[in-house]
Short mmCIF file of C-alpha atoms in Angstrom, two decimals:
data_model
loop_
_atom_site.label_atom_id
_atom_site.label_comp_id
_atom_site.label_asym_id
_atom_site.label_seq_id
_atom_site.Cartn_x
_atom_site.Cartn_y
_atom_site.Cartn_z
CA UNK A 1 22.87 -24.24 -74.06
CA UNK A 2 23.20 -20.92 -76.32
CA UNK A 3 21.22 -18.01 -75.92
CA UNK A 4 20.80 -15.60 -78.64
CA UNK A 5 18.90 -12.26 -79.38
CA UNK A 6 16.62 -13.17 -82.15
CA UNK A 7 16.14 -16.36 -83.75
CA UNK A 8 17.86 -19.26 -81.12
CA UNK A 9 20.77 -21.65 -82.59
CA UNK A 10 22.39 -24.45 -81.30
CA UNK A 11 26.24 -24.22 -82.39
CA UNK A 12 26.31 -28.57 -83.26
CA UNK A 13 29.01 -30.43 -85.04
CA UNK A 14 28.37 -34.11 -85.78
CA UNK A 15 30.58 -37.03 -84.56
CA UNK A 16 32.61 -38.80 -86.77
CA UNK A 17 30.42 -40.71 -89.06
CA UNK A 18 31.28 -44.28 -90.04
CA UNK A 19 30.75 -45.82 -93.39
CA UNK A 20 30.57 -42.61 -95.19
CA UNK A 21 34.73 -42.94 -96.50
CA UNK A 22 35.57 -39.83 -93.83
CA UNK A 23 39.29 -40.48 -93.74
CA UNK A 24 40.38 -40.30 -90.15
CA UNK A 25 42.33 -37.18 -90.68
CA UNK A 26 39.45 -35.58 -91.96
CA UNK A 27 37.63 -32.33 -90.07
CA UNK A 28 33.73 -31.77 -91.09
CA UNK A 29 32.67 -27.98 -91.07
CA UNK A 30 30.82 -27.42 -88.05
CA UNK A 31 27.57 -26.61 -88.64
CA UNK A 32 24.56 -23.58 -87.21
CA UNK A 33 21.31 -25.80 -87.03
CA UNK A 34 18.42 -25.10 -84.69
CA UNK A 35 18.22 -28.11 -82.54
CA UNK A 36 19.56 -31.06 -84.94
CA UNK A 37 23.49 -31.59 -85.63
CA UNK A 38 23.80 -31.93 -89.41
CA UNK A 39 27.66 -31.72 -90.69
CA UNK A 40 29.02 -30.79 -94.04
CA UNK A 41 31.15 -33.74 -94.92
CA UNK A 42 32.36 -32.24 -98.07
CA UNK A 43 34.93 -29.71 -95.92
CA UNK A 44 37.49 -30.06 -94.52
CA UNK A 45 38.60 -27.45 -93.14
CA UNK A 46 41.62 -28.35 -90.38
CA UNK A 47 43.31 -31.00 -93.41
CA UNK A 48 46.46 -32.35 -90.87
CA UNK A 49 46.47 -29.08 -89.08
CA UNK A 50 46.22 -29.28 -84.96
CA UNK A 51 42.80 -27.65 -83.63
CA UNK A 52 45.29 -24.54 -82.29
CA UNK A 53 46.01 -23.47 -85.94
CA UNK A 54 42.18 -23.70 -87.49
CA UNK A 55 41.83 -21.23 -90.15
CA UNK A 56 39.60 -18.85 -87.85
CA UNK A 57 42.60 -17.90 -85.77
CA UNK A 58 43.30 -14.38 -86.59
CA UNK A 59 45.63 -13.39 -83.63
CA UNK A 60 48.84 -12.26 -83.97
CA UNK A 61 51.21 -12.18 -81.43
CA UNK A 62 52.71 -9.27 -79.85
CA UNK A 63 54.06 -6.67 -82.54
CA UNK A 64 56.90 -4.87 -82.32
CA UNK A 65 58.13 -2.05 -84.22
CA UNK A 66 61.12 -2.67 -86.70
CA UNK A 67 64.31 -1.52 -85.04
CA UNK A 68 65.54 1.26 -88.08
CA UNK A 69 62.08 2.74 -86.98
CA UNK A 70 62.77 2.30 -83.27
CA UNK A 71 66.20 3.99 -83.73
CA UNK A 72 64.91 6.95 -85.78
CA UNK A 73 61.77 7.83 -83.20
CA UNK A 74 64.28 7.82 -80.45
CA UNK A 75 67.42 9.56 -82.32
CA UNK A 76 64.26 12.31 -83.04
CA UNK A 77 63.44 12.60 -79.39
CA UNK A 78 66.74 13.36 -78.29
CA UNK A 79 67.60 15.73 -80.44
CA UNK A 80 64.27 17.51 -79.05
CA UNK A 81 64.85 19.73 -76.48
CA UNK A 82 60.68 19.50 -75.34
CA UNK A 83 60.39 20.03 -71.80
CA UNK A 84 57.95 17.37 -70.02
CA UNK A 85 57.85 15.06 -72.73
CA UNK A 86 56.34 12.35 -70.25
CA UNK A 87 53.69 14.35 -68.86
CA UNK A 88 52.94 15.97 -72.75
CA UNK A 89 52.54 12.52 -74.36
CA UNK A 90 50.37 11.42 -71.50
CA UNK A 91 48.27 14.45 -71.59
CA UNK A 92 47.75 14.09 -75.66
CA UNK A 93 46.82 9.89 -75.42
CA UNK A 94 44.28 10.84 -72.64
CA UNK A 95 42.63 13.38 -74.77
CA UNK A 96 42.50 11.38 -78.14
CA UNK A 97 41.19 8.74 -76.39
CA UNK A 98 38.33 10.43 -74.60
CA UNK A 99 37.70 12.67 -77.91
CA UNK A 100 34.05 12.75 -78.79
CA UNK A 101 32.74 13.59 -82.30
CA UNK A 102 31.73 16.96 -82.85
CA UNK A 103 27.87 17.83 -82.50
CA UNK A 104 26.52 18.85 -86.01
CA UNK A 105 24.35 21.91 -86.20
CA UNK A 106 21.07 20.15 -86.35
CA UNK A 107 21.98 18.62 -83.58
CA UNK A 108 22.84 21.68 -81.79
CA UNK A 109 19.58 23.26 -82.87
CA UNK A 110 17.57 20.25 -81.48
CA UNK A 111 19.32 20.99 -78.29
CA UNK A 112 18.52 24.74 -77.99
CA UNK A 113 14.67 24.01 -79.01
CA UNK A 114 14.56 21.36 -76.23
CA UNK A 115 16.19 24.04 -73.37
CA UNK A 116 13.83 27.09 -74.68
CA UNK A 117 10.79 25.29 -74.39
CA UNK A 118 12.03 23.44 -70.78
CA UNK A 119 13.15 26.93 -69.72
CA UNK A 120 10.24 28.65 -71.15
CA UNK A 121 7.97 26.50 -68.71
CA UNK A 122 9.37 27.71 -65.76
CA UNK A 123 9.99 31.18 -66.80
CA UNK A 124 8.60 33.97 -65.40
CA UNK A 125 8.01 37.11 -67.49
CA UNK A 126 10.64 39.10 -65.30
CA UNK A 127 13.03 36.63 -66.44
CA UNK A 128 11.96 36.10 -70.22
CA UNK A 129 14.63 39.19 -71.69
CA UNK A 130 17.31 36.07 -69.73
CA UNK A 131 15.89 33.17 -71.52
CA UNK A 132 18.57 33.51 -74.71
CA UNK A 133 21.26 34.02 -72.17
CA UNK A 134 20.08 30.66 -70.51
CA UNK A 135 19.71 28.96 -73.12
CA UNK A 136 23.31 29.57 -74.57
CA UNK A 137 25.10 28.90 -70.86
CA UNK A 138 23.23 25.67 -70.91
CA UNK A 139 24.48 24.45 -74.37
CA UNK A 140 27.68 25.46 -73.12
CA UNK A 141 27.49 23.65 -70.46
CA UNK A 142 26.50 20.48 -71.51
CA UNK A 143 27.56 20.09 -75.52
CA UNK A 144 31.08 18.50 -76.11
CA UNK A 145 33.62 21.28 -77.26
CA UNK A 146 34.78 19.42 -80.57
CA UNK A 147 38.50 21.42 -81.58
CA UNK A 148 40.40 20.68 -84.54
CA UNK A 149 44.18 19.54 -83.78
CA UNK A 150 46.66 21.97 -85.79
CA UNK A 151 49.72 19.40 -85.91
CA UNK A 152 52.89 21.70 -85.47
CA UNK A 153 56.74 20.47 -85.36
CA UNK A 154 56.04 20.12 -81.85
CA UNK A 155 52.40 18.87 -81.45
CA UNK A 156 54.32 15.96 -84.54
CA UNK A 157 56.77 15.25 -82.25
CA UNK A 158 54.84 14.39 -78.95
CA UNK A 159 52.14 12.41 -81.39
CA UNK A 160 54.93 10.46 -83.06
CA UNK A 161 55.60 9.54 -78.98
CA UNK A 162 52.07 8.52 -78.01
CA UNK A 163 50.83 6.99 -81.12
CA UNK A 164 53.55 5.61 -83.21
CA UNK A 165 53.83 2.05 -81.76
CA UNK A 166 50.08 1.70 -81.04
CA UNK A 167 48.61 2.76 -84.29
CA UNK A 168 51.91 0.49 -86.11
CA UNK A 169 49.97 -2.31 -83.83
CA UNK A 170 46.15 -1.87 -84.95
CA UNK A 171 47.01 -1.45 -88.33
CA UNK A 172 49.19 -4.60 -88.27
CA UNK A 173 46.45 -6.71 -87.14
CA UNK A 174 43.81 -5.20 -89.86
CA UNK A 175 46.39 -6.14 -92.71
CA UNK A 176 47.25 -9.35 -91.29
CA UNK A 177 43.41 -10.71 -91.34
CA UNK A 178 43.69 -10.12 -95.37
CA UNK A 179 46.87 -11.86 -95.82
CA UNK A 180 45.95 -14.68 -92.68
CA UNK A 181 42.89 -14.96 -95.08
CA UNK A 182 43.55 -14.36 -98.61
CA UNK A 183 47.77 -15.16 -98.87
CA UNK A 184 47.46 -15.07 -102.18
CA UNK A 185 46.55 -11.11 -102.33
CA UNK A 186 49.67 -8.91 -103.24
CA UNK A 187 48.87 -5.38 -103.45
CA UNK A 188 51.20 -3.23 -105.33
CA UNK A 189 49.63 0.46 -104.79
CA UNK A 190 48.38 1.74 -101.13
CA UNK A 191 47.13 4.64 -100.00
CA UNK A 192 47.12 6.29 -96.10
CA UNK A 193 44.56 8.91 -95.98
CA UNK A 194 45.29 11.14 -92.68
CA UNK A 195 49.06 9.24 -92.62
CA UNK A 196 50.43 11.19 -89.61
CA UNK A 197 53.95 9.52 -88.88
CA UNK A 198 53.60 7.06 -91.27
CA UNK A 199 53.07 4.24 -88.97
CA UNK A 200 50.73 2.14 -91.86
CA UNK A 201 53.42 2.72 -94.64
CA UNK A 202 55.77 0.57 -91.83
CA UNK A 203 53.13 -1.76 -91.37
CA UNK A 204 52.11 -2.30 -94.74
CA UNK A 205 55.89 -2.46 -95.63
CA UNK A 206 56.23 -5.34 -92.87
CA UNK A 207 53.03 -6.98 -94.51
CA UNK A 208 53.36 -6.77 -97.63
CA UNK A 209 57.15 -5.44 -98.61
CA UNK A 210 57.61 -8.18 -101.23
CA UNK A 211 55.08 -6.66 -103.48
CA UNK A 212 54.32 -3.16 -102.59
CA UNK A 213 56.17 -0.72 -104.93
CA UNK A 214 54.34 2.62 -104.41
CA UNK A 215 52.46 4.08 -100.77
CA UNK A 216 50.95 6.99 -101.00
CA UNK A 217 50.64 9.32 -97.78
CA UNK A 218 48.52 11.78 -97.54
CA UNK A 219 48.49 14.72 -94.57
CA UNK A 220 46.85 17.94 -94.32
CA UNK A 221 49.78 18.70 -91.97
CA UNK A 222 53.41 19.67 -93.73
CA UNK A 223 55.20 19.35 -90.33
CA UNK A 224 53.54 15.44 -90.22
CA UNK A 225 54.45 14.81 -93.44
CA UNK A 226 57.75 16.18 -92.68
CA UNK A 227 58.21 14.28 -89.80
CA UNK A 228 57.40 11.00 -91.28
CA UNK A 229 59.83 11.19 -94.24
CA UNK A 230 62.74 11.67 -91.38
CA UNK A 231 61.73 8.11 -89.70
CA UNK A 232 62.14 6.67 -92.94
CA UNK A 233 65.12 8.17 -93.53
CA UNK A 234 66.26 6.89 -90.35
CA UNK A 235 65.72 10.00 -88.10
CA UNK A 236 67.85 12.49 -90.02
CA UNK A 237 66.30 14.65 -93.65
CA UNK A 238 69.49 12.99 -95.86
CA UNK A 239 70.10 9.98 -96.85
CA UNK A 240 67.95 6.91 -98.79
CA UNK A 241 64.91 6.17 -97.34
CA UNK A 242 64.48 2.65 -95.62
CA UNK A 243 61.09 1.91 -97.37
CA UNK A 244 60.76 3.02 -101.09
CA UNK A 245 58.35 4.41 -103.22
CA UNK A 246 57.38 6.73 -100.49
CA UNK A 247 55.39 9.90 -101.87
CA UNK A 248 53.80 12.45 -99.99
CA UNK A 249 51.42 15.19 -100.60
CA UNK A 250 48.57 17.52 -98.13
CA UNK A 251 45.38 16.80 -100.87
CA UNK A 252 43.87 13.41 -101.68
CA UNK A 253 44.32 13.17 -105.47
CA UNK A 254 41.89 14.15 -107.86
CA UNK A 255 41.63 12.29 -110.77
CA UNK A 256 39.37 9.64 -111.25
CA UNK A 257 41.31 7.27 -112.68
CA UNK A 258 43.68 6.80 -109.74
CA UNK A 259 42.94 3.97 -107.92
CA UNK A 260 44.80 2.29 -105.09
CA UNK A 261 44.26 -1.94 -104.15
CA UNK A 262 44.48 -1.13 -100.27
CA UNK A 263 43.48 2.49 -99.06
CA UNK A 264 43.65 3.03 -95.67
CA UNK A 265 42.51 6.00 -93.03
CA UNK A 266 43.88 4.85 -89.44
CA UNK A 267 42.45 7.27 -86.20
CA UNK A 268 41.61 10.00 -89.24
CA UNK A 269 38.03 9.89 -90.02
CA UNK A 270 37.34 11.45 -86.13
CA UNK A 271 39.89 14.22 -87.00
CA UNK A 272 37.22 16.00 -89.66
CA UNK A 273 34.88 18.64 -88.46
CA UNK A 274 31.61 17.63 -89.75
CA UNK A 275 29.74 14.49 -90.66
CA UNK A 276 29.35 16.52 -94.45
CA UNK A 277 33.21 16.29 -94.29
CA UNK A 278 32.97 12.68 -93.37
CA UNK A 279 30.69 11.83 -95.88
CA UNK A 280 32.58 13.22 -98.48
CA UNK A 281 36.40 11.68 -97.76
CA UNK A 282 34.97 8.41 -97.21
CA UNK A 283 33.38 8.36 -100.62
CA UNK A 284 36.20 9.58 -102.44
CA UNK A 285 38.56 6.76 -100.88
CA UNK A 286 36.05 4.34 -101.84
CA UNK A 287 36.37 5.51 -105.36
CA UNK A 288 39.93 5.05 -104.96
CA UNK A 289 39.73 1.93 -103.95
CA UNK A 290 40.82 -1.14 -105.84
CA UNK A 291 40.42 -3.99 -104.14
CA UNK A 292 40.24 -3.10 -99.73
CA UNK A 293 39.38 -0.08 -97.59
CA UNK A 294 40.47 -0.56 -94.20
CA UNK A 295 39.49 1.71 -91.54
CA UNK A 296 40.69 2.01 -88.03
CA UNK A 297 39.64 4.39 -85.10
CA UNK A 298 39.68 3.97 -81.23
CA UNK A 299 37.75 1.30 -79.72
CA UNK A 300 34.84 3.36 -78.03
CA UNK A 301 31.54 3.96 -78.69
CA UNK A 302 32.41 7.50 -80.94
CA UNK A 303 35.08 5.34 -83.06
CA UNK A 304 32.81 2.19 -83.39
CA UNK A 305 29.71 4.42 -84.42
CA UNK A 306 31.91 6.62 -86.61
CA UNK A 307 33.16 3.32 -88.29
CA UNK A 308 29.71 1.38 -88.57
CA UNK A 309 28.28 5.24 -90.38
CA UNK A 310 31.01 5.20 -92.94
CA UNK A 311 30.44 1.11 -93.80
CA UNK A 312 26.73 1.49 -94.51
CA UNK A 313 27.45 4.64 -96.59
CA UNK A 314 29.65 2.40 -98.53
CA UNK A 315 26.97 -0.12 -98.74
CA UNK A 316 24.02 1.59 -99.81
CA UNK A 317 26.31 4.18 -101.99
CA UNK A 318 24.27 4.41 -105.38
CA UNK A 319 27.65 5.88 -107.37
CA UNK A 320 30.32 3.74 -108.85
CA UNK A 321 33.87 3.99 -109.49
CA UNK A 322 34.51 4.77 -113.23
CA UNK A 323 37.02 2.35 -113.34
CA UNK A 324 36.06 -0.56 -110.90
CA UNK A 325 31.55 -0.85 -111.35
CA UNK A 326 31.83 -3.89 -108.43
CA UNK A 327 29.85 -2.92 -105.09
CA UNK A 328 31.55 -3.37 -101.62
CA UNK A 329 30.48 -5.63 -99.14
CA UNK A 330 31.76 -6.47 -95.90
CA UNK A 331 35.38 -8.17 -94.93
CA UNK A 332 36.28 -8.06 -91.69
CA UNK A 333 35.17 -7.89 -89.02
CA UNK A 334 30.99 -8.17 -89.84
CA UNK A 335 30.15 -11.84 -90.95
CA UNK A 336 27.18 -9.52 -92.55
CA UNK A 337 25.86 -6.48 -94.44
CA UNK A 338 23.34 -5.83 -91.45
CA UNK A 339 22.68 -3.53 -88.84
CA UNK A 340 25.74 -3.65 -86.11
CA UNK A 341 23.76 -6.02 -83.79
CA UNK A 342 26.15 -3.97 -81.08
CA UNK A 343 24.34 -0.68 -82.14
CA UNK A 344 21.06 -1.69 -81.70
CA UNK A 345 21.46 -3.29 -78.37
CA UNK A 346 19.22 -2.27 -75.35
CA UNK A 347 22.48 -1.13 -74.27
CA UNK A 348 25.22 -0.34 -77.09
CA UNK A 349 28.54 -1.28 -76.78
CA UNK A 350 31.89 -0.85 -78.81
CA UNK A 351 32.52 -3.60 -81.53
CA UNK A 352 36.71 -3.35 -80.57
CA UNK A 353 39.40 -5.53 -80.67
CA UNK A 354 42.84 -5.72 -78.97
CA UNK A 355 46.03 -6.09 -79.97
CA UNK A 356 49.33 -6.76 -78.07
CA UNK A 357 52.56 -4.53 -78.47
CA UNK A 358 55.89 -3.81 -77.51
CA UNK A 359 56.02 0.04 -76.84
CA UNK A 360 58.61 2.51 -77.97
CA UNK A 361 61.30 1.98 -75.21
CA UNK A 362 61.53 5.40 -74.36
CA UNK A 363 62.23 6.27 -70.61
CA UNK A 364 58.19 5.83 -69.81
CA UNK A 365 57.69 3.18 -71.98
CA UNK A 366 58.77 0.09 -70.37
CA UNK A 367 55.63 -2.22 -70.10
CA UNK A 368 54.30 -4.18 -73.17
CA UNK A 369 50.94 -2.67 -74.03
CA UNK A 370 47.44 -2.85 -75.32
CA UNK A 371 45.81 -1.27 -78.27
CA UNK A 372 41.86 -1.34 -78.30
CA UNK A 373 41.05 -0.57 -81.48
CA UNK A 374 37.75 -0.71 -83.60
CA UNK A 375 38.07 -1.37 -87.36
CA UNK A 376 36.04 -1.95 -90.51
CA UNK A 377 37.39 -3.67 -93.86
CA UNK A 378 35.80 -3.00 -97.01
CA UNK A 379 36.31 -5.13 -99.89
CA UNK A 380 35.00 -5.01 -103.71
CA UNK A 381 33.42 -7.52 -104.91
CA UNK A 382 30.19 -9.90 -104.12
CA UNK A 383 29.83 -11.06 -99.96
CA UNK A 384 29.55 -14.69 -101.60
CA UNK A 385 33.65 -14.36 -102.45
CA UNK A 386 34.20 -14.45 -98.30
CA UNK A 387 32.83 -17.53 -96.22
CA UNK A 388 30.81 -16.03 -93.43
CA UNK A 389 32.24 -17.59 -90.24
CA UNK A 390 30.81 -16.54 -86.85
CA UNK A 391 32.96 -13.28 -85.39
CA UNK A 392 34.32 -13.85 -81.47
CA UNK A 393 33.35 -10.26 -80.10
CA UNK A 394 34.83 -10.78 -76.52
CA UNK A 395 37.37 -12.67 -74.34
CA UNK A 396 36.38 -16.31 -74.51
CA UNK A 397 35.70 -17.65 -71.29
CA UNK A 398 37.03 -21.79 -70.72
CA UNK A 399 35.82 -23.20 -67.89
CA UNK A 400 36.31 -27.24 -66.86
CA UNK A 401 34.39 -28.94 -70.07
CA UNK A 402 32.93 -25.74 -71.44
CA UNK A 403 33.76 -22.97 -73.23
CA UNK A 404 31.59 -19.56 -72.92
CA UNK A 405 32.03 -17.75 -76.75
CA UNK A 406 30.20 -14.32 -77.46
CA UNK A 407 29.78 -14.38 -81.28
CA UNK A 408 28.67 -12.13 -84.43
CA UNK A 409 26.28 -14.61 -86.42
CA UNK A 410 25.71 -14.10 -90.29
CA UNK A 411 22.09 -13.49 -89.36
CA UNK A 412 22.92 -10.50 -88.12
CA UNK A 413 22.50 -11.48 -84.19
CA UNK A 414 24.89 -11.77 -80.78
CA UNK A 415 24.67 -15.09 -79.77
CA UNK A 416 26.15 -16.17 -76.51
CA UNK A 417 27.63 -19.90 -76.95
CA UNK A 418 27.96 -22.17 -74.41
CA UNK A 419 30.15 -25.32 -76.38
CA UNK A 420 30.89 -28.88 -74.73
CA UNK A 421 32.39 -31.56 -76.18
CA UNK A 422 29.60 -33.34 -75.45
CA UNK A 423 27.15 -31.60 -77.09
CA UNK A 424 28.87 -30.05 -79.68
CA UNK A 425 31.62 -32.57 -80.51
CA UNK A 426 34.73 -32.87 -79.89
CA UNK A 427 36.45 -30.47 -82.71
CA UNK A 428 34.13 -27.60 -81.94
CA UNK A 429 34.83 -27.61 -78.81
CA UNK A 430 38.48 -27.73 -79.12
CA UNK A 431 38.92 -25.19 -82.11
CA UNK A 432 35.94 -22.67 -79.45
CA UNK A 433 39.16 -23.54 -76.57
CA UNK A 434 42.18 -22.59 -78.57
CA UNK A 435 40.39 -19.22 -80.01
CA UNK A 436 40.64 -15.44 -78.80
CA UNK A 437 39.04 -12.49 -78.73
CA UNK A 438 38.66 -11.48 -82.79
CA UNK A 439 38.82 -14.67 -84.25
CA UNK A 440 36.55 -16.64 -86.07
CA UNK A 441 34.83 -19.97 -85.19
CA UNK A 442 34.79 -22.44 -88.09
CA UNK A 443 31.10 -22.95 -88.24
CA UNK A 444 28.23 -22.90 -91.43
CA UNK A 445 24.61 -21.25 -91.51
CA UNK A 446 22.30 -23.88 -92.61
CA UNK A 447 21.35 -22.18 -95.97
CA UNK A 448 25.64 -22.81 -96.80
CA UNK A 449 25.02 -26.80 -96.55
CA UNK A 450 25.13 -28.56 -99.27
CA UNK A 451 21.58 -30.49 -100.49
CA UNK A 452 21.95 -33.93 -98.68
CA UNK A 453 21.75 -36.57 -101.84
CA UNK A 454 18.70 -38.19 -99.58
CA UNK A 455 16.68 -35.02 -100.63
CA UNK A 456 17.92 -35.26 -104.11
CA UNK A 457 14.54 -35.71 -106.52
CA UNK A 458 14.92 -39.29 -107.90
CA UNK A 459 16.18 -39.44 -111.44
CA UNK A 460 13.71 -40.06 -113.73
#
């Protein structure tokens, strides 16, 4: 059975059907029908391919970083002379990852209201001259202390240690769902909004080096910036750089008529003061953008929300690009332009993903790793461009002759799938066994079947 918040489906996908001229290699497109099994005869959409490489497998296995980048971040280290690098880089991933948005003045204003009225009810009038003092230990007390990060040579160095091989990792996996999905894509322009070390200009590079010619990183810090453009030169500031067409610069460019077919802002967007500030970069990289936005932040609650904010500003934006009229709709990971069904739980949860990694082998660095990341692509266009496949939102649980799929429906619902072979068929089941966390399973909404030619009106 399948449970679902909302309107109840039944994930079916029809036997083999004889007499119809279904090859025996063919696959039929699974099929979302409430309570019937219908299939869509006309796909096909495994061809000679084994159920373990259906076209909703998204993983990718365990990144590493290329070795001339290796060799530069550790040639960099040792020429630092840093005391407690270990217990520095430790210190700085604990605090970006517990790092809450800061509270926005009407926010902060709510708060204060709420304590002077709570304090004025059990206030005395001895204690009335106190009641602003109260008030202002209690927001203290209990508002998160939101501080900007001023990224120094050193502050650079110890990020570039904590962050390089984990942000290479989640930005890997958000360019390789476009080019797992659309191979045909070749951007030529990108730009990294917030670029820090530089880790997406590596990861695009790895991507998409064959047709990339120019990358544009931009950093409010110089010492980043700095710091970057010595890991592509391979740890030292002479010499060619490893990747080119490598500019940088601290301001987002101004004109208009720049535009960019992938922009990118990876862990960046939670770096700027103000939701105003927010607002207003994510805006001016969608102008910017060609053809995808991709953004990435940390796989909590903050990042997710922080994400799902700048998507529907995107999506209900009234302004277009001068150059490029076409509105955005949703990529990856949303099989919808909805509400984030995650959001609006009775109790909210992160929309994140994981990817594997093999860290920077410096001397704390020995265990392959984790990156839990939450991201959002943005693409220009119309949402019928992108088939709407069914998003896996956590680890799929096989049992003996059933498979237990959490899943992101088109309809804008969570639906928890329980799929047998039995009831579901046989390549349903198989395809819901061989996928992970992230992917997609290979099954249609009703309203995407084709009109069976029995309801066809009769020709006249």
């Amino acid at each position: 059975m399948a449970t679902a918040r909302g309107p109840a489906y039944l994930l079916a996908l029809g036997r083999w059907r004889r007499g119809l001229g279904i090859a025996p290699q063919s696959r039929a497109l699974a099929a979302l029908v409430p309570g019937v099994t219908q299939v869509d005869n006309k796909s096909d959409f495994l061809g000679k391919r084994p159920h373990r490489r259906h076209p909703g497998i998204l993983q990718l296995s365990r990144v590493r970083l290329p070795q001339v980048l290796v060799d530069a971040a550790q040639l960099l280290l040792l020429g630092d002379s840093m005391p407690n690098m270990e217990r520095q880089v430790q210190a700085l991933t604990n605090y970006l990852w517990s790092r809450h948005l800061p509270v926005e003045p009407e926010e902060l204003q709510r708060r204060a209201v709420h304590l002077e009225k709570k304090f004025l009810e059990n206030a005395d009038s001895c204690r009335m001259e106190k009641l602003c003092g109260e008030v202002l230990h209690a927001l203290r007390r209990t508002t998160y202390h939101w501080q900007e990060l001023s990224y120094n040579e050193g502050l650079s160095l110890v990020y570039m240690a904590a962050r390089l091989d984990g942000g290479f990792a989640a930005v890997s996996r958000a360019f390789h769902e476009i080019q797992a999905r659309l191979p045909e894509f070749q951007p030529q322009t990108l730009m990294d909004f917030g670029s820090g070390t530089g880790s997406v200009t590596w990861a695009a590079h790895s991507t998409w080096g064959q047709s990339l010619r120019e990358y544009m990183c931009v950093d409010s810090s110089a010492a980043m910036l700095e710091l970057a453009e010595k890991l592509l030169k391979g740890g030292s500031g002479s010499g060619m750089p490893y990747v080119p067409g490598v500019f940088f610069r601290q301001f987002l460019p101004v004109s208009p008529k720049v535009q960019f077919d992938v922009v990118v802002s990876a862990f960046s967007l939670s770096e700027l003061p103000s939701k105003a500030k927010r607002t207003d970069v994510v805006q001016t990289l969608w102008r910017k953008t060609g053809h995808f936005l991709i953004l990435v932040e940390n796989g909590t609650k903050a990042g997710h929300s922080l994400l799902m904010d700048a998507r529907d500003l995107v999506l209900n934006g009234k302004e277009k690009s001068p150059l490029d009229p076409r509105p955005g709709f949703v990529f990856a990971p949303c099989p919808h332009e909805l509400p984030c069904p995650q959001l609006t739980a009775s109790k909210p949860l992160a929309c994140s993903f994981s990817q594997a990694y093999h860290p920077t082998p410096f001397s704390w660095n020995k265990k392959p790793k984790e990156e839990k990341f939450s991201m959002v692509i943005l693409a220009r266009g119309s949402p019928e461009e992108a088939n709407r496949w069914p998003r896996i939102t956590q680890p799929v649980l096989r049992r003996p002759r059933h498979v237990h799929c959490h899943l992101c429906c088109p309809d804008g619902h969570m639906q928890h799938a329980v799929i047998t072979a039995r009831r579901h068929g046989r390549d349903l089941y198989r395809c819901a066994r061989v996928s992970s966390w992230g992917d997609r399973l290979p099954v249609i909404t009703p309203s995407e079947l084709p009109p069976s030619p029995a309801q066809d009106p009769p020709e006249s």
